[in-house]
Structures are given as C-alpha cells and as structure tokens.
mmCIF file with all atom_site columns, C-alpha atoms in Angstrom:
data_model
loop_
_atom_site.group_PDB
_atom_site.id
_atom_site.type_symbol
_atom_site.label_atom_id
_atom_site.label_alt_id
_atom_site.label_comp_id
_atom_site.label_asym_id
_atom_site.label_entity_id
_atom_site.label_seq_id
_atom_site.pdbx_PDB_ins_code
_atom_site.Cartn_x
_atom_site.Cartn_y
_atom_site.Cartn_z
_atom_site.occupancy
_atom_site.B_iso_or_equiv
_atom_site.pdbx_formal_charge
_atom_site.auth_seq_id
_atom_site.auth_comp_id
_atom_site.auth_asym_id
_atom_site.auth_atom_id
_atom_site.pdbx_PDB_model_num
ATOM 1  C CA . MET O 1 1  ? 2.641   10.836  5.523  1.00 98.00 ? 211 MET O CA 1
ATOM 2  C CA . THR O 1 2  ? 1.647   7.333   6.296  1.00 98.00 ? 212 THR O CA 1
ATOM 3  C CA . THR O 1 3  ? -0.501  4.196   5.455  1.00 97.00 ? 213 THR O CA 1
ATOM 4  C CA . THR O 1 4  ? -3.063  2.047   6.884  1.00 98.00 ? 214 THR O CA 1
ATOM 5  C CA . ASP O 1 5  ? -5.196  -0.724  5.836  1.00 97.00 ? 215 ASP O CA 1
ATOM 6  C CA . SER O 1 6  ? -8.284  0.682   6.005  1.00 97.00 ? 216 SER O CA 1
ATOM 7  C CA . ALA O 1 7  ? -10.297 3.931   5.769  1.00 98.00 ? 217 ALA O CA 1
ATOM 8  C CA . ALA O 1 8  ? -11.692 3.745   8.944  1.00 98.00 ? 218 ALA O CA 1
ATOM 9  C CA . LYS O 1 9  ? -7.961  3.527   10.605 1.00 98.00 ? 219 LYS O CA 1
ATOM 10 C CA . ALA O 1 10 ? -7.057  5.991   8.219  1.00 98.00 ? 220 ALA O CA 1
ATOM 11 C CA . GLU O 1 11 ? -9.545  8.337   9.498  1.00 98.00 ? 221 GLU O CA 1
ATOM 12 C CA . THR O 1 12 ? -8.518  7.761   13.204 1.00 98.00 ? 222 THR O CA 1
ATOM 13 C CA . LEU O 1 13 ? -5.109  8.735   12.551 1.00 98.00 ? 223 LEU O CA 1
ATOM 14 C CA . ALA O 1 14 ? -5.867  12.087  11.073 1.00 98.00 ? 224 ALA O CA 1
ATOM 15 C CA . ARG O 1 15 ? -8.509  12.641  13.495 1.00 98.00 ? 225 ARG O CA 1
ATOM 16 C CA . GLY O 1 16 ? -6.137  11.919  16.247 1.00 98.00 ? 226 GLY O CA 1
ATOM 17 C CA . ALA O 1 17 ? -3.551  14.256  14.984 1.00 98.00 ? 227 ALA O CA 1
ATOM 18 C CA . ILE O 1 18 ? -5.789  17.064  14.310 1.00 98.00 ? 228 ILE O CA 1
ATOM 19 C CA . GLU O 1 19 ? -6.858  17.009  17.859 1.00 98.00 ? 229 GLU O CA 1
ATOM 20 C CA . ALA O 1 20 ? -3.349  16.751  19.495 1.00 98.00 ? 230 ALA O CA 1
ATOM 21 C CA . ARG O 1 21 ? -2.630  19.635  17.435 1.00 98.00 ? 231 ARG O CA 1
ATOM 22 C CA . VAL O 1 22 ? 0.596   17.597  16.141 1.00 98.00 ? 232 VAL O CA 1
ATOM 23 C CA . ALA O 1 23 ? -0.664  18.330  12.438 1.00 98.00 ? 233 ALA O CA 1
ATOM 24 C CA . ALA O 1 24 ? -3.145  21.186  10.915 1.00 98.00 ? 234 ALA O CA 1
ATOM 25 C CA . CYS O 1 25 ? -4.937  19.472  8.299  1.00 98.00 ? 235 CYS O CA 1
ATOM 26 C CA . ALA O 1 26 ? -4.455  15.701  7.380  1.00 98.00 ? 236 ALA O CA 1
ATOM 27 C CA . GLN O 1 27 ? -5.896  14.319  4.123  1.00 98.00 ? 237 GLN O CA 1
ATOM 28 C CA . ILE O 1 28 ? -6.844  10.494  3.282  1.00 98.00 ? 238 ILE O CA 1
ATOM 29 C CA . SER O 1 29 ? -6.448  9.629   -0.074 1.00 97.00 ? 239 SER O CA 1
ATOM 30 C CA . ALA O 1 30 ? -8.343  6.903   -1.901 1.00 90.00 ? 240 ALA O CA 1
ATOM 31 C CA . PRO O 1 31 ? -7.000  3.272   -1.703 1.00 94.00 ? 241 PRO O CA 1
ATOM 32 C CA . VAL O 1 32 ? -3.678  2.829   -3.067 1.00 96.00 ? 242 VAL O CA 1
ATOM 33 C CA . THR O 1 33 ? -1.946  -0.825  -4.098 1.00 97.00 ? 243 THR O CA 1
ATOM 34 C CA . SER O 1 34 ? 1.008   -1.352  -2.277 1.00 96.00 ? 244 SER O CA 1
ATOM 35 C CA . VAL O 1 35 ? 3.659   -3.987  -3.238 1.00 98.00 ? 245 VAL O CA 1
ATOM 36 C CA . TYR O 1 36 ? 6.258   -4.637  -0.628 1.00 96.00 ? 246 TYR O CA 1
ATOM 37 C CA . ARG O 1 37 ? 8.965   -7.212  0.875  1.00 96.00 ? 247 ARG O CA 1
ATOM 38 C CA . TRP O 1 38 ? 7.893   -8.153  4.507  1.00 94.00 ? 248 TRP O CA 1
ATOM 39 C CA . ASP O 1 39 ? 9.420   -11.041 6.458  1.00 95.00 ? 249 ASP O CA 1
ATOM 40 C CA . GLY O 1 40 ? 10.878  -12.248 3.255  1.00 96.00 ? 250 GLY O CA 1
ATOM 41 C CA . ALA O 1 41 ? 7.944   -12.429 1.115  1.00 98.00 ? 251 ALA O CA 1
ATOM 42 C CA . VAL O 1 42 ? 6.560   -9.834  -1.812 1.00 98.00 ? 252 VAL O CA 1
ATOM 43 C CA . GLU O 1 43 ? 2.943   -8.934  -0.259 1.00 97.00 ? 253 GLU O CA 1
ATOM 44 C CA . THR O 1 44 ? 0.696   -7.156  -2.196 1.00 98.00 ? 254 THR O CA 1
ATOM 45 C CA . ALA O 1 45 ? -1.702  -4.942  -0.153 1.00 97.00 ? 255 ALA O CA 1
ATOM 46 C CA . GLN O 1 46 ? -4.670  -1.993  -0.342 1.00 97.00 ? 256 GLN O CA 1
ATOM 47 C CA . GLU O 1 47 ? -3.629  0.934   1.793  1.00 98.00 ? 257 GLU O CA 1
ATOM 48 C CA . TRP O 1 48 ? -5.124  4.395   2.438  1.00 98.00 ? 258 TRP O CA 1
ATOM 49 C CA . GLN O 1 49 ? -2.630  7.149   2.450  1.00 98.00 ? 259 GLN O CA 1
ATOM 50 C CA . VAL O 1 50 ? -2.629  9.773   5.273  1.00 98.00 ? 260 VAL O CA 1
ATOM 51 C CA . LEU O 1 51 ? -0.944  13.442  4.226  1.00 98.00 ? 261 LEU O CA 1
ATOM 52 C CA . PHE O 1 52 ? -0.257  15.101  7.499  1.00 98.00 ? 262 PHE O CA 1
ATOM 53 C CA . LYS O 1 53 ? 0.520   18.779  7.402  1.00 98.00 ? 263 LYS O CA 1
ATOM 54 C CA . THR O 1 54 ? 2.133   20.426  10.085 1.00 98.00 ? 264 THR O CA 1
ATOM 55 C CA . ALA O 1 55 ? 5.190   22.490  11.115 1.00 96.00 ? 265 ALA O CA 1
ATOM 56 C CA . ALA O 1 56 ? 8.822   21.851  11.301 1.00 95.00 ? 266 ALA O CA 1
ATOM 57 C CA . ALA O 1 57 ? 8.713   22.614  15.049 1.00 96.00 ? 267 ALA O CA 1
ATOM 58 C CA . ARG O 1 58 ? 5.952   19.862  15.632 1.00 97.00 ? 268 ARG O CA 1
ATOM 59 C CA . TYR O 1 59 ? 7.513   16.835  13.594 1.00 97.00 ? 269 TYR O CA 1
ATOM 60 C CA . GLU O 1 60 ? 8.551   15.039  16.270 1.00 98.00 ? 270 GLU O CA 1
ATOM 61 C CA . ALA O 1 61 ? 5.711   15.322  18.156 1.00 98.00 ? 271 ALA O CA 1
ATOM 62 C CA . LEU O 1 62 ? 3.760   13.892  15.036 1.00 98.00 ? 272 LEU O CA 1
ATOM 63 C CA . GLU O 1 63 ? 6.028   11.327  14.710 1.00 98.00 ? 273 GLU O CA 1
ATOM 64 C CA . ALA O 1 64 ? 5.475   9.954   18.098 1.00 98.00 ? 274 ALA O CA 1
ATOM 65 C CA . TYR O 1 65 ? 1.861   10.291  18.113 1.00 98.00 ? 275 TYR O CA 1
ATOM 66 C CA . LEU O 1 66 ? 2.132   8.206   14.804 1.00 98.00 ? 276 LEU O CA 1
ATOM 67 C CA . LEU O 1 67 ? 4.458   5.178   16.467 1.00 98.00 ? 277 LEU O CA 1
ATOM 68 C CA . GLN O 1 68 ? 1.874   5.306   19.543 1.00 98.00 ? 278 GLN O CA 1
ATOM 69 C CA . ALA O 1 69 ? -1.449  5.222   17.569 1.00 98.00 ? 279 ALA O CA 1
ATOM 70 C CA . HIS O 1 70 ? -0.476  2.987   14.789 1.00 98.00 ? 280 HIS O CA 1
ATOM 71 C CA . ASP O 1 71 ? -1.184  -0.793  14.733 1.00 97.00 ? 281 ASP O CA 1
ATOM 72 C CA . TYR O 1 72 ? 1.511   -1.383  12.422 1.00 96.00 ? 282 TYR O CA 1
ATOM 73 C CA . ASP O 1 73 ? 4.733   -3.171  13.552 1.00 94.00 ? 283 ASP O CA 1
ATOM 74 C CA . THR O 1 74 ? 6.962   -0.795  11.282 1.00 95.00 ? 284 THR O CA 1
ATOM 75 C CA . PRO O 1 75 ? 4.645   2.102   10.185 1.00 97.00 ? 285 PRO O CA 1
ATOM 76 C CA . GLU O 1 76 ? 5.652   4.359   6.949  1.00 96.00 ? 286 GLU O CA 1
ATOM 77 C CA . ILE O 1 77 ? 6.483   8.002   8.368  1.00 98.00 ? 287 ILE O CA 1
ATOM 78 C CA . ILE O 1 78 ? 7.989   9.964   5.825  1.00 97.00 ? 288 ILE O CA 1
ATOM 79 C CA . ALA O 1 79 ? 8.405   13.916  5.822  1.00 97.00 ? 289 ALA O CA 1
ATOM 80 C CA . THR O 1 80 ? 8.840   15.648  2.935  1.00 96.00 ? 290 THR O CA 1
ATOM 81 C CA . PRO O 1 81 ? 10.126  19.368  3.607  1.00 93.00 ? 291 PRO O CA 1
ATOM 82 C CA . VAL O 1 82 ? 8.417   22.200  2.465  1.00 93.00 ? 292 VAL O CA 1
ATOM 83 C CA . THR O 1 83 ? 10.718  24.629  0.762  1.00 94.00 ? 293 THR O CA 1
ATOM 84 C CA . ARG O 1 84 ? 8.112   27.232  -0.356 1.00 95.00 ? 294 ARG O CA 1
ATOM 85 C CA . GLY O 1 85 ? 4.565   28.135  0.298  1.00 96.00 ? 295 GLY O CA 1
ATOM 86 C CA . GLY O 1 86 ? 1.646   30.671  0.406  1.00 98.00 ? 296 GLY O CA 1
ATOM 87 C CA . ALA O 1 87 ? 2.575   32.828  3.670  1.00 97.00 ? 297 ALA O CA 1
ATOM 88 C CA . GLY O 1 88 ? -0.719  32.583  4.856  1.00 98.00 ? 298 GLY O CA 1
ATOM 89 C CA . TYR O 1 89 ? -1.398  29.185  4.282  1.00 98.00 ? 299 TYR O CA 1
ATOM 90 C CA . LEU O 1 90 ? 2.000   28.198  6.165  1.00 97.00 ? 300 LEU O CA 1
ATOM 91 C CA . ALA O 1 91 ? 1.113   30.915  9.120  1.00 97.00 ? 301 ALA O CA 1
ATOM 92 C CA . TRP O 1 92 ? -2.156  28.847  9.437  1.00 98.00 ? 302 TRP O CA 1
ATOM 93 C CA . VAL O 1 93 ? -0.130  25.591  10.025 1.00 98.00 ? 303 VAL O CA 1
ATOM 94 C CA . THR O 1 94 ? 2.293   27.143  12.207 1.00 97.00 ? 304 THR O CA 1
ATOM 95 C CA . GLU O 1 95 ? -0.904  28.518  14.120 1.00 97.00 ? 305 GLU O CA 1
ATOM 96 C CA . GLU O 1 96 ? -3.304  25.490  14.261 1.00 98.00 ? 306 GLU O CA 1
ATOM 97 C CA . THR O 1 97 ? -0.216  23.144  15.591 1.00 98.00 ? 307 THR O CA 1
ATOM 98 C CA . SER O 1 98 ? 0.898   25.782  18.178 1.00 93.00 ? 308 SER O CA 1
#
C-alpha cells in the first residue's frame, strides 16, 4: 500500500505497476485525511491510498517501482502478508505478476 496527494498520481502509480507486471491489481481509495509529523511540524493532508495486489516473489520489484515512480521523498510503502485467500484468485495474482 502507498499514498499520494492526488487522484491522478494514484492512477498513474496504479497503471504503471500493472503495466510493469509488478502488481496484478491496484485499488485506489477515495481521499483519506492523513495527520502526520514531517520536518518537526504536525501536518494534515488529503491523500489517496493505493492498494497493490502482488505475489510475495514480486514484492521487491514492486517496492523498487514505487521508489522510482513516486514523487514523495519518503513514500509510504507497507506490505501486509496474505495468510489465506481463494486459491483461484491467488493463482491469478501469481500469473499476472509473472
């Protein structure tokens, strides 16, 4: 998962990951309000969350893509392991990221 400061940037990140086959699917959530500390100040900003679905074997490639394509100095990049899922869906994710 990552966040960015516009819907257009979220779609660009999502589309690029799919085109590069480092994710099988990317879902963009409506704006969220993020409150965080940056450079010693508490900030509030609207951001769009992008959830990427990829195989464990493709995580490093997805992270490298996000670090290269993202315009934040320190982009949020968080991976949550999938402990279970539908066999067909998980096979599709693996196939689409191969």
